[in-house]
Short mmCIF file of C-alpha atoms in Angstrom, two decimals:
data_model
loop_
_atom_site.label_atom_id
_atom_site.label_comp_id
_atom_site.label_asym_id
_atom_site.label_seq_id
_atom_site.Cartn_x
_atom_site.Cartn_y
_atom_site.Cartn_z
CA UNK A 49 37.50 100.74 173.00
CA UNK A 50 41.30 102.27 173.17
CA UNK A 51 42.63 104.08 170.31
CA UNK A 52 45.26 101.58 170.85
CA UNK A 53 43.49 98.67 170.75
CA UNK A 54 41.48 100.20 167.77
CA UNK A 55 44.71 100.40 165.62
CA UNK A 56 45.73 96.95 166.32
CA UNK A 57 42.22 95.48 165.22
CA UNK A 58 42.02 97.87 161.53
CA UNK A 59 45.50 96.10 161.38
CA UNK A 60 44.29 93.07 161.90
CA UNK A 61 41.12 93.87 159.38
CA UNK A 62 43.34 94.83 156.82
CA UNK A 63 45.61 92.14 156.55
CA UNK A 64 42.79 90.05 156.72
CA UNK A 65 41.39 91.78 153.77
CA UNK A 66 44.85 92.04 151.87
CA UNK A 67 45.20 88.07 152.01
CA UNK A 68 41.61 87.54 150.78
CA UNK A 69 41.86 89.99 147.78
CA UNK A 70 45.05 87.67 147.27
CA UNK A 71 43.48 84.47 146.85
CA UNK A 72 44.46 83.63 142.27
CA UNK A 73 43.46 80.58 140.53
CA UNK A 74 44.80 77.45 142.04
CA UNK A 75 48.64 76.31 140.46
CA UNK A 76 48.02 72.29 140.89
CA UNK A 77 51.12 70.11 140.68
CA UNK A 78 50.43 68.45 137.01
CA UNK A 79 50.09 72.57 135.97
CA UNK A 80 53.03 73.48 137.02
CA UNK A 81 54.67 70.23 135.53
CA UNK A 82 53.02 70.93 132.53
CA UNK A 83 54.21 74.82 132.55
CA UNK A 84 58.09 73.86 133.71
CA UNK A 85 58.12 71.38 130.45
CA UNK A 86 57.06 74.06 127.94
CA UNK A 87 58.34 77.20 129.14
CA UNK A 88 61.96 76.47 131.25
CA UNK A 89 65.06 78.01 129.25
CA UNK A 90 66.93 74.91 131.03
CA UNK A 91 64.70 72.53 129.17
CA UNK A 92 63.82 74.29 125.87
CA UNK A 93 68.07 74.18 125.84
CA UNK A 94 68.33 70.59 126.33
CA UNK A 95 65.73 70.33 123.71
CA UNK A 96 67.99 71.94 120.98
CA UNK A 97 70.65 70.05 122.05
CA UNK A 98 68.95 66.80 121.30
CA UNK A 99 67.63 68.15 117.64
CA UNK A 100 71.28 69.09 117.40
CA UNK A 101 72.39 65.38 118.05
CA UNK A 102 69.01 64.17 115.58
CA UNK A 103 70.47 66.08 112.93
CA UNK A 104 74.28 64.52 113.92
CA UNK A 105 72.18 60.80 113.29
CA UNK A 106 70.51 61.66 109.66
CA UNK A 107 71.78 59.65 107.00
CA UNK A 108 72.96 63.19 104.94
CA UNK A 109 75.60 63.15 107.91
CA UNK A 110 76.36 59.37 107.57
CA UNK A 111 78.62 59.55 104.79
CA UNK A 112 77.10 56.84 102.56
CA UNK A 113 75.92 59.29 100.20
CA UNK A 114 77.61 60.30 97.06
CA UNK A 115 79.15 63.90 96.94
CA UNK A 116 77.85 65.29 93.49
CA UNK A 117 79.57 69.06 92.50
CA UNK A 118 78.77 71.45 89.22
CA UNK A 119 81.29 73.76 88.01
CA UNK A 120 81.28 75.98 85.18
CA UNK A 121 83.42 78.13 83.66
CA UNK A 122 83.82 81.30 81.15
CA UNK A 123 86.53 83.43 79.39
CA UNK A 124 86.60 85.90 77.25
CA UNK A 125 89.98 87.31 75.59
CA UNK A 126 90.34 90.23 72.82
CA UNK A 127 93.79 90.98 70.79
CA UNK A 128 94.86 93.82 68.88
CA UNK A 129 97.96 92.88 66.85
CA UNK A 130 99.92 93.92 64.23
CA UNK A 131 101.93 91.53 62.07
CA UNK A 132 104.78 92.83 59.91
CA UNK A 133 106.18 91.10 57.06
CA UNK A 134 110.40 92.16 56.84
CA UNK A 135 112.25 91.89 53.58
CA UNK A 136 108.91 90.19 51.96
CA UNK A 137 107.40 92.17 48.52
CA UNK A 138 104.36 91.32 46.80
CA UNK A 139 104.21 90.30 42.81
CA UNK A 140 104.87 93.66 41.71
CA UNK A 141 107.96 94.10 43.87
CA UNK A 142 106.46 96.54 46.17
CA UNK A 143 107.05 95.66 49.87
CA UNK A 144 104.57 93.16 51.68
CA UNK A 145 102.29 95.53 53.78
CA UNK A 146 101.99 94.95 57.71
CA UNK A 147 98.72 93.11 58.45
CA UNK A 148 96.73 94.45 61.40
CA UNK A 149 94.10 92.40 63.33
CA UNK A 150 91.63 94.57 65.72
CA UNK A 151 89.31 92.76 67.38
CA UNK A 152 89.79 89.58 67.58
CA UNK A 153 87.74 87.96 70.36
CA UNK A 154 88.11 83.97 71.68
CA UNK A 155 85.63 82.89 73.91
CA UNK A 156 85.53 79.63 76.50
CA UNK A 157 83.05 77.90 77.76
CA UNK A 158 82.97 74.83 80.36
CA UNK A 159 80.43 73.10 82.33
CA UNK A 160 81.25 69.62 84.26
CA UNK A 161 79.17 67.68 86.89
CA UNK A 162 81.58 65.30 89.09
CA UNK A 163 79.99 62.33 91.09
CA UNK A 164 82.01 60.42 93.50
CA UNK A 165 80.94 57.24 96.14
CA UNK A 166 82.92 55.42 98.36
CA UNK A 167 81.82 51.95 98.00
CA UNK A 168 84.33 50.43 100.90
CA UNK A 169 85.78 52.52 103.63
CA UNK A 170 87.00 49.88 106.13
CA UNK A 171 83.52 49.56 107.67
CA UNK A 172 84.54 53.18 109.61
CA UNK A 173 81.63 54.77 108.24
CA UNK A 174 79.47 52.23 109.52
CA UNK A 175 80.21 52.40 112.71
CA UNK A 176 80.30 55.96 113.28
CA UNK A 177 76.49 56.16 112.27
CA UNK A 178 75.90 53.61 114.37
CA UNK A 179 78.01 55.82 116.92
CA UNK A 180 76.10 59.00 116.05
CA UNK A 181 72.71 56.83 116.81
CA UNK A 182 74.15 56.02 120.71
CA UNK A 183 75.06 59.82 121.01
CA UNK A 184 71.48 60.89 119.55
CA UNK A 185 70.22 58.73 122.73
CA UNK A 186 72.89 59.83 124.68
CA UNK A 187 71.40 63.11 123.96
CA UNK A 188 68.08 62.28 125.23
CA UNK A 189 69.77 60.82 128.63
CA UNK A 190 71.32 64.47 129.18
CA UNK A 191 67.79 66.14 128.55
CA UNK A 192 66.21 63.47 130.66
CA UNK A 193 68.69 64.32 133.11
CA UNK A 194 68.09 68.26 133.06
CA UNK A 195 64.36 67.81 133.26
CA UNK A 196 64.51 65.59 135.94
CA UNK A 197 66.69 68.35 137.90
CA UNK A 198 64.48 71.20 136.99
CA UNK A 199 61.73 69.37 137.94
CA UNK A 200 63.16 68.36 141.52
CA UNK A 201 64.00 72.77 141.70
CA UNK A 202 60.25 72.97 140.57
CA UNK A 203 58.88 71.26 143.75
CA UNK A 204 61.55 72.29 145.91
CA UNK A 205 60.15 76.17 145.49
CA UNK A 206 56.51 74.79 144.95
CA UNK A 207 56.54 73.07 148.38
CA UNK A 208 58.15 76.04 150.04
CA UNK A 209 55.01 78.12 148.70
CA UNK A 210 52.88 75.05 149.87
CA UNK A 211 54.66 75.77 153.55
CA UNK A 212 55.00 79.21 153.31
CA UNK A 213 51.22 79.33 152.35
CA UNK A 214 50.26 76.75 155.59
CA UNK A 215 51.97 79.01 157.75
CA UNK A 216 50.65 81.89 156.61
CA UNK A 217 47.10 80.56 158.10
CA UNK A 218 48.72 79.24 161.24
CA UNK A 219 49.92 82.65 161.88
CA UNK A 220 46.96 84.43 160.63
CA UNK A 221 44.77 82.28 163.35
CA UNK A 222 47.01 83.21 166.05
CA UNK A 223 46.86 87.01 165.60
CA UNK A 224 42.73 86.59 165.43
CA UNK A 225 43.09 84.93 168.72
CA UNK A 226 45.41 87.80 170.00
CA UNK A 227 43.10 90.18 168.76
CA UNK A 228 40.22 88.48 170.67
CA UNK A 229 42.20 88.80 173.71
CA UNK A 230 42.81 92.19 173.55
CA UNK A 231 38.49 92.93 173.87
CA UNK A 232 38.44 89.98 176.67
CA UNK A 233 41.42 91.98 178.68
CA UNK A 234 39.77 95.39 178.37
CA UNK A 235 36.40 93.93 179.24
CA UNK A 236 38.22 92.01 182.54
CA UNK A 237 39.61 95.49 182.84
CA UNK A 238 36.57 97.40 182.83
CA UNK A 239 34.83 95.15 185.23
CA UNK A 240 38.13 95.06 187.62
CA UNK A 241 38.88 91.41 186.70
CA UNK A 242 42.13 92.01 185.76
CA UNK A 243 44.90 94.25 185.49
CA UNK A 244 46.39 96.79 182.84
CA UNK A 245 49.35 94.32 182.58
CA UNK A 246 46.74 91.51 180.64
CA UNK A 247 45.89 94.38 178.25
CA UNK A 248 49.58 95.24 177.80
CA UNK A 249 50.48 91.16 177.64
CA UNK A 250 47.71 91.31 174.87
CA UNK A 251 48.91 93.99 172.88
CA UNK A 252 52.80 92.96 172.52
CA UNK A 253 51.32 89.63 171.35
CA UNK A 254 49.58 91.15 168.88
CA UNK A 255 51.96 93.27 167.60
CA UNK A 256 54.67 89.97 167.27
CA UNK A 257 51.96 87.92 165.55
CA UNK A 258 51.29 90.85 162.77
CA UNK A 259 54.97 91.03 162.62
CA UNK A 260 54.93 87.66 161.82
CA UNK A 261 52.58 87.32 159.67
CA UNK A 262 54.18 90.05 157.78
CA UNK A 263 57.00 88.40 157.43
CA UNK A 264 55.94 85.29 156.51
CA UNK A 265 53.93 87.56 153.54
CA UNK A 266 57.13 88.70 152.45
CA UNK A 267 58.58 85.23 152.01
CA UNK A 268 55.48 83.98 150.21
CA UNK A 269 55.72 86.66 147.70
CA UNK A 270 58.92 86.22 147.08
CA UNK A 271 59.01 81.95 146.59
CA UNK A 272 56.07 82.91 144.20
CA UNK A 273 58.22 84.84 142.01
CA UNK A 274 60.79 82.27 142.30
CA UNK A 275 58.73 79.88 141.10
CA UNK A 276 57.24 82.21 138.14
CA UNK A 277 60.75 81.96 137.58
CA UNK A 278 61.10 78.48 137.55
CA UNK A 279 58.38 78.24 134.97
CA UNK A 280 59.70 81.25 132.74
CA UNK A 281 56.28 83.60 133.09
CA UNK A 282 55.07 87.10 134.71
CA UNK A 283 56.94 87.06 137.61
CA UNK A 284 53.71 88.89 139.48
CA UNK A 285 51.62 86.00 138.10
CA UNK A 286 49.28 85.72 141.39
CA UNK A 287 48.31 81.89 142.52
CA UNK A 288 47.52 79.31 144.95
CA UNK A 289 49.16 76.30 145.61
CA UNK A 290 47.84 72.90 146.20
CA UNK A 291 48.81 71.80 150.10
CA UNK A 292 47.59 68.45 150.07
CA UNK A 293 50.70 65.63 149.67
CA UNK A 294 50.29 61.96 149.34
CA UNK A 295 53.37 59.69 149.76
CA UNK A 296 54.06 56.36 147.72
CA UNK A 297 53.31 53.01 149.15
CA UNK A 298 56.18 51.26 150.64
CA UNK A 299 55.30 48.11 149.09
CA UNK A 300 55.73 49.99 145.69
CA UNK A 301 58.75 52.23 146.60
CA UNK A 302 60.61 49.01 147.61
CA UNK A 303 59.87 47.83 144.18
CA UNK A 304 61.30 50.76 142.34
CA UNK A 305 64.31 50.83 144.51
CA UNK A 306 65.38 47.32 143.38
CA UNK A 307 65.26 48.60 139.91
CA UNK A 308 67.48 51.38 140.28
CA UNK A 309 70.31 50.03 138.60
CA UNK A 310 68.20 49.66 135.04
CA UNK A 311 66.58 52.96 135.34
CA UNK A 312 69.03 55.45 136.98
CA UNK A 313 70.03 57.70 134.50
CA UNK A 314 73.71 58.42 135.18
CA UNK A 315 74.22 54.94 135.07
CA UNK A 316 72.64 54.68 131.37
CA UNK A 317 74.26 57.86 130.51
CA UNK A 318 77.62 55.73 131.24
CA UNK A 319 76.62 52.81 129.88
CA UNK A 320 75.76 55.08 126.97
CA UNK A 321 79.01 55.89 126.63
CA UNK A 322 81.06 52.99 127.20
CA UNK A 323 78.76 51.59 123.91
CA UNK A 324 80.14 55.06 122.03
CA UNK A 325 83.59 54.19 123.29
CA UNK A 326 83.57 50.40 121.97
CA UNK A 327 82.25 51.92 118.65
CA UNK A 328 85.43 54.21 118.85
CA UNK A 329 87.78 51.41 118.73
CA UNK A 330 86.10 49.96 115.23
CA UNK A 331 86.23 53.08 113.71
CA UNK A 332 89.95 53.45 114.11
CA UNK A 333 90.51 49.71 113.32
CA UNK A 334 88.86 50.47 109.93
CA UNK A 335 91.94 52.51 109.66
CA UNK A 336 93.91 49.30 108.40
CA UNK A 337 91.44 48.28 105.43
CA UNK A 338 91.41 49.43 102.11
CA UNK A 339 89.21 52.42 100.72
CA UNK A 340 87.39 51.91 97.90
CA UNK A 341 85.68 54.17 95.40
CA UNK A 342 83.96 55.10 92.74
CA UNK A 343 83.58 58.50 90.32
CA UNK A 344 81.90 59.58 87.07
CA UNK A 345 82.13 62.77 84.85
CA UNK A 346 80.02 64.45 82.82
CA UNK A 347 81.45 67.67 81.10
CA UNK A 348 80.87 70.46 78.01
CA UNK A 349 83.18 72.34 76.55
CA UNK A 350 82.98 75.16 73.78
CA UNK A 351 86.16 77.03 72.11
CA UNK A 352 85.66 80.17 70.06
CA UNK A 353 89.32 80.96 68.81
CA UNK A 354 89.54 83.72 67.03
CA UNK A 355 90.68 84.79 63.04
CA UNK A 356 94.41 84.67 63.05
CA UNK A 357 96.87 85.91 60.00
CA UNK A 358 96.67 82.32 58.33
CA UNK A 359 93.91 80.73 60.01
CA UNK A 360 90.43 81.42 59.89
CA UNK A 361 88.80 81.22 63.20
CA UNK A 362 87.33 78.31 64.57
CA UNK A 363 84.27 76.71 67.23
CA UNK A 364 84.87 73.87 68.33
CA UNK A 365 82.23 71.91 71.05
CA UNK A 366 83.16 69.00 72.60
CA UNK A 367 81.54 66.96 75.06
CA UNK A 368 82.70 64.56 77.97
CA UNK A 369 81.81 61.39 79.51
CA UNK A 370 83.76 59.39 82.22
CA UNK A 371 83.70 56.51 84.64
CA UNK A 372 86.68 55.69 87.43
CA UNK A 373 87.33 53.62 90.27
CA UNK A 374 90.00 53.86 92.71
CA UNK A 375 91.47 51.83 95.27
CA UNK A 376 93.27 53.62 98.27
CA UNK A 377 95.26 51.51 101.04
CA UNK A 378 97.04 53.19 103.47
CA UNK A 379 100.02 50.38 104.15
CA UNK A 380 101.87 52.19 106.47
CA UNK A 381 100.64 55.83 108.09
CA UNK A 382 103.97 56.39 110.43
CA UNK A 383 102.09 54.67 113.08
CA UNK A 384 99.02 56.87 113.57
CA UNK A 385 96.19 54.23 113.35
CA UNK A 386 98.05 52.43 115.55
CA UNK A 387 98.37 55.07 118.25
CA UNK A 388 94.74 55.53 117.64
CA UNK A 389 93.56 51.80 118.37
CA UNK A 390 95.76 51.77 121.62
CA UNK A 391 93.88 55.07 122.53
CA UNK A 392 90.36 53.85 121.80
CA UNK A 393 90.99 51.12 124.25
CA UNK A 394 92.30 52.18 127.10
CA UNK A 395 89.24 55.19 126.68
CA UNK A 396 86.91 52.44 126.79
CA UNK A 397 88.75 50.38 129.66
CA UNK A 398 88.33 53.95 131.78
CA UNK A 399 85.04 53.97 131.08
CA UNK A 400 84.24 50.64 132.67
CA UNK A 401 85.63 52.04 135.73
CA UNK A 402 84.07 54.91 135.49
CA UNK A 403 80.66 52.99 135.16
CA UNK A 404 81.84 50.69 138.32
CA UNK A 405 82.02 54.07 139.83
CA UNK A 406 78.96 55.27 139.42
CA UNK A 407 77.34 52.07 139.95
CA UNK A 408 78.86 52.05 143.64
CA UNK A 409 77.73 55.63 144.11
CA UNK A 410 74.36 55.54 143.01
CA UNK A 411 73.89 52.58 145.32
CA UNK A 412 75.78 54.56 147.90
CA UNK A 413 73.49 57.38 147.46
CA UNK A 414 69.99 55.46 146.98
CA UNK A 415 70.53 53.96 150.51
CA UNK A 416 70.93 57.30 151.91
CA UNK A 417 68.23 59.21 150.77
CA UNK A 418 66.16 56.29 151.44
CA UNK A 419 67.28 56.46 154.97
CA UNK A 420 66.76 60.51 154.71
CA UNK A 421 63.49 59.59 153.35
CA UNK A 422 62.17 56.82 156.05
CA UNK A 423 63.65 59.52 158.87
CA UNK A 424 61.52 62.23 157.94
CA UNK A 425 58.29 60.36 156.96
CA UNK A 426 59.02 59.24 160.98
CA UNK A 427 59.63 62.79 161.80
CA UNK A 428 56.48 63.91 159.47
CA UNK A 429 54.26 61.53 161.56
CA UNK A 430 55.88 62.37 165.46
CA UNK A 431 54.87 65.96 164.35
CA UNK A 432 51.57 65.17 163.09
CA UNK A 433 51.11 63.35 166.80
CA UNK A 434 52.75 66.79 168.12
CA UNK A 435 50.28 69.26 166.80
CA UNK A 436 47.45 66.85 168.34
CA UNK A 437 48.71 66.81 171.75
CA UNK A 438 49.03 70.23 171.65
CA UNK A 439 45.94 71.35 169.92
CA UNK A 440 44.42 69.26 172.96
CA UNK A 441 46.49 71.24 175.38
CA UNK A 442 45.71 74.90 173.65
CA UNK A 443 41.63 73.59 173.63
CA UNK A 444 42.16 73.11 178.01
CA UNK A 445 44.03 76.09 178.45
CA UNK A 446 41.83 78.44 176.44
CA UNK A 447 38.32 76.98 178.39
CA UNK A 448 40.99 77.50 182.07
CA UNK A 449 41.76 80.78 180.44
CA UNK A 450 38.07 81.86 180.02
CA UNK A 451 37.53 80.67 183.46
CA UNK A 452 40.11 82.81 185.12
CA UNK A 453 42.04 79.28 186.47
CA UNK A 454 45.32 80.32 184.30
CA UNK A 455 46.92 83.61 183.43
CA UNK A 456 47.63 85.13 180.22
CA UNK A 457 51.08 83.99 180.14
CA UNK A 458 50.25 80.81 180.61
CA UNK A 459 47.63 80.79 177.61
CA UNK A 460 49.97 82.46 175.38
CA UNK A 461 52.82 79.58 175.77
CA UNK A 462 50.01 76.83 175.08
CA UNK A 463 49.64 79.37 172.14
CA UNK A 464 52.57 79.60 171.20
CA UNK A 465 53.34 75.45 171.33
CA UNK A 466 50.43 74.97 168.99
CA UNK A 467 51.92 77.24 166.68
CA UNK A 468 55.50 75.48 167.00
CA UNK A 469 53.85 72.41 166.36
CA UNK A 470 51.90 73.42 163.30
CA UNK A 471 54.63 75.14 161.66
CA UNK A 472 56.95 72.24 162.48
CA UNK A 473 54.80 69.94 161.37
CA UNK A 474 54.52 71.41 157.73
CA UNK A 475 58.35 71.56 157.21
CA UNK A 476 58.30 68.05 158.05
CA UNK A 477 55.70 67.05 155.60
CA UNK A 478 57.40 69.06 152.68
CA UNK A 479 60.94 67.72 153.89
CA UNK A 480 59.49 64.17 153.49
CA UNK A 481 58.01 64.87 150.42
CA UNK A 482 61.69 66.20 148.73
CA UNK A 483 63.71 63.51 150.12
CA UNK A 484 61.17 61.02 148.81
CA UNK A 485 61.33 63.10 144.93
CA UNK A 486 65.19 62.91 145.52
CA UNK A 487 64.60 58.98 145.90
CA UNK A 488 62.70 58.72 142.96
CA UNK A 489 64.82 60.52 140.87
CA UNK A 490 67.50 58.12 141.80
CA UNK A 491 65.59 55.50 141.24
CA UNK A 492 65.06 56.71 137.56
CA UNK A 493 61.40 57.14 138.52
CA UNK A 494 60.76 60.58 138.55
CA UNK A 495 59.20 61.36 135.85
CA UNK A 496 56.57 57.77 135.89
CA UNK A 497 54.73 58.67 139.04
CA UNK A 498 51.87 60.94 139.80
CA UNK A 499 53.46 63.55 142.00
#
């Protein structure tokens, strides 16, 4: 055996053994579903976002509460004086002496709890809970929305892997074949069958089908990471991928297609907001009612004067009870309520269009990608038929080949057709796949069927 052809086969050996020491746990689809939902930052985000708008929906942020507030209060004063006494004399006649005061401390004290309700606010408050409830499931829409994106990246890099990983065996089969061609030529060789070209022939094939498969290595390492990625883990988490695709009924995909318009979720994300926008316009109408309310008081107060020159000092604790109601109507604002109404309106009539408009596109774009999809399931099958025919070819020209009938040119393009076929055939299959995902999605289905 050639030094040569030695090299080639260790090669040959070792990738073999590098793609067997390889082989991880298998990543099924529901796994990696399951892994996307819990771990993606685009998702976990979306997430807070909708305990964001949960919180927005609670009745503490409805406004029919009552406000309740404590205060309290404290102060403390001292005075030094000095009082004199001009031009007054005591019994005796002697002058009135000045009276000094050193010392003499006042404290304050306060405490008060206020309580105040608004009975009657022009029904405003009412409808902007109810319009915090449509965004809370507006909310959900949006997050609905991002998973069913991230989940539609998910399987775009998970099918690539899926190909990546197909073609990887394609390619791995053809260099085993080259390799066996390389002992058949040097055998023919030996025994004057052949030529040195065959051995040559044999040995440039080789060398393109390790490149090859090298290549396609390369790639496969690389969508794996992308797809650790994808599910936010170890980005050298080792796997396998599951290759095997099933595609949905047409009887049934027919069915969810004529529901699109109920389940898409752009269209309920408008509709969605064209409720939030109607809820708009009786909020600022409430601007033109009366607000009523109601308050109470409850309050303690302490005074600790201090001695004075003709007073003794004194406490004095006093405390407070109270009960109010007010009545608050804004007659005339300059206009403002009014500019508000005409506002809320002509939002809302721009939503309607803009829900027409998505309504015409989604229908636009769910006959196109089922179009996309019906073309490449066609596709997907011709190539399926393809890889027969020429699996059938490759099986005739390798017995001619081991009879001597053909040459090894002629082996190596039936070779080299299988291997088209093969490879074409899985980007087909995973093409097909997508474009039926991207259907479902538009049919609001994506995340009800078994993938």
């Amino acid at each position: 055996m050639s030094l040569l052809k030695k090299c080639f086969f260790l090669g040959a050996i070792f990738i073999s053994v590098g793609l067997i020491a390889q082989e991880q746990e298998l990543l099924s689809k529901d796994d990696a579903i399951k892994l996307a939902l819990l771990n993606n930052f685009d998702i976990k985000i979306a997430r807070n976002q909708v305990d964001v708008a949960k919180n927005n929906k609670s009745v503490l942020n409805s406004g029919y509460l009552p406000t309740v507030t404590a205060t309290s209060g404290a102060n403390y004063s001292r005075d030094d004086s000095t009082i004199e006494f001009p031009g007054q004399t005591l019994d005796d006649g002697s002058p009135r002496p000045d009276l000094s005061l050193y010392k003499a401390e006042a404290q304050r004290y306060n405490s008060v709890v206020n309580v105040n309700y608004t009975l009657f606010d022009g029904l405003g408050r009412l409808y902007t809970y109810k319009q915090l409830k449509e965004q809370y499931q507006l909310s959900e829409l949006q997050a609905r929305e991002t998973i069913e994106n991230t989940l539609l990246q998910l399987f775009s890099v998970y099918f690539e892997v899926a190909r990546l990983t197909e073609n990887k065996n394609v390619l791995q089969q053809a260099l085993e074949i080259s390799t066996q061609r390389i002992t058949r030529a040097e055998y023919s060789f030996e025994y004057g069958q052949n030529t040195k070209l065959d051995i040559l022939n044999a040995q440039v094939d080789v060398t393109n089908d390790s490149i090859n498969l090298l290549n396609t290595l390369q790639q496969l390492e690389n969508t794996k990471r992308d797809l650790n990625v994808v599910l936010n883990r170890d980005l050298n988490v080792g796997f396998e991928v599951d290759t095997l695709i099933s595609f949905i009924p047409k009887l049934q995909l027919e069915e969810l297609v004529s529901q699109a318009q109920m389940n898409n979720v752009a269209i309920l994300q408008s509709q969605k907001n064209l409720t939030i926008n109607e809820y708009d316009i009786k909020v600022s109408r409430s601007g033109y009612l009366p607000t009523v309310g109601l308050n109470g008081t409850y309050g303690w107060n302490l005074n600790q004067s201090a001695p004075s020159a003709f007073f003794p000092g004194t406490n004095n604790e006093n405390w407070n009870f109270g009960l109010g109601a007010s009545l608050t109507w804004n007659l005339f604002d300059g206009g403002g309520t009014t500019v508000r109404m005409k506002n809320a309106k002509i939002a809302y009539e721009t939503q309607e269009l803009v829900l027409e408009q998505i309504e015409l596109q989604v229908e636009r774009d769910i006959q196109n990608a089922l179009a996309i999809y019906e073309n490449r399931l066609n596709i997907f099958q011709i190539q399926e038929q393809n890889v027969l025919t020429n699996q059938n070819n490759f099986d005739r020209s390798k017995e001619q080949f081991q009879l001597g009938r053909i040459t090894s040119i002629e082996f190596r393009q039936a070779q080299i057709n299988l291997l088209n076929a093969q490879t074409n055939k899985n980007l087909a299959k995973y093409d097909a796949k997508l474009a039926e995902l991207q259907l479902l999605q538009l049919t609001g289905q994506l995340l009800n069927i078994q993938i």
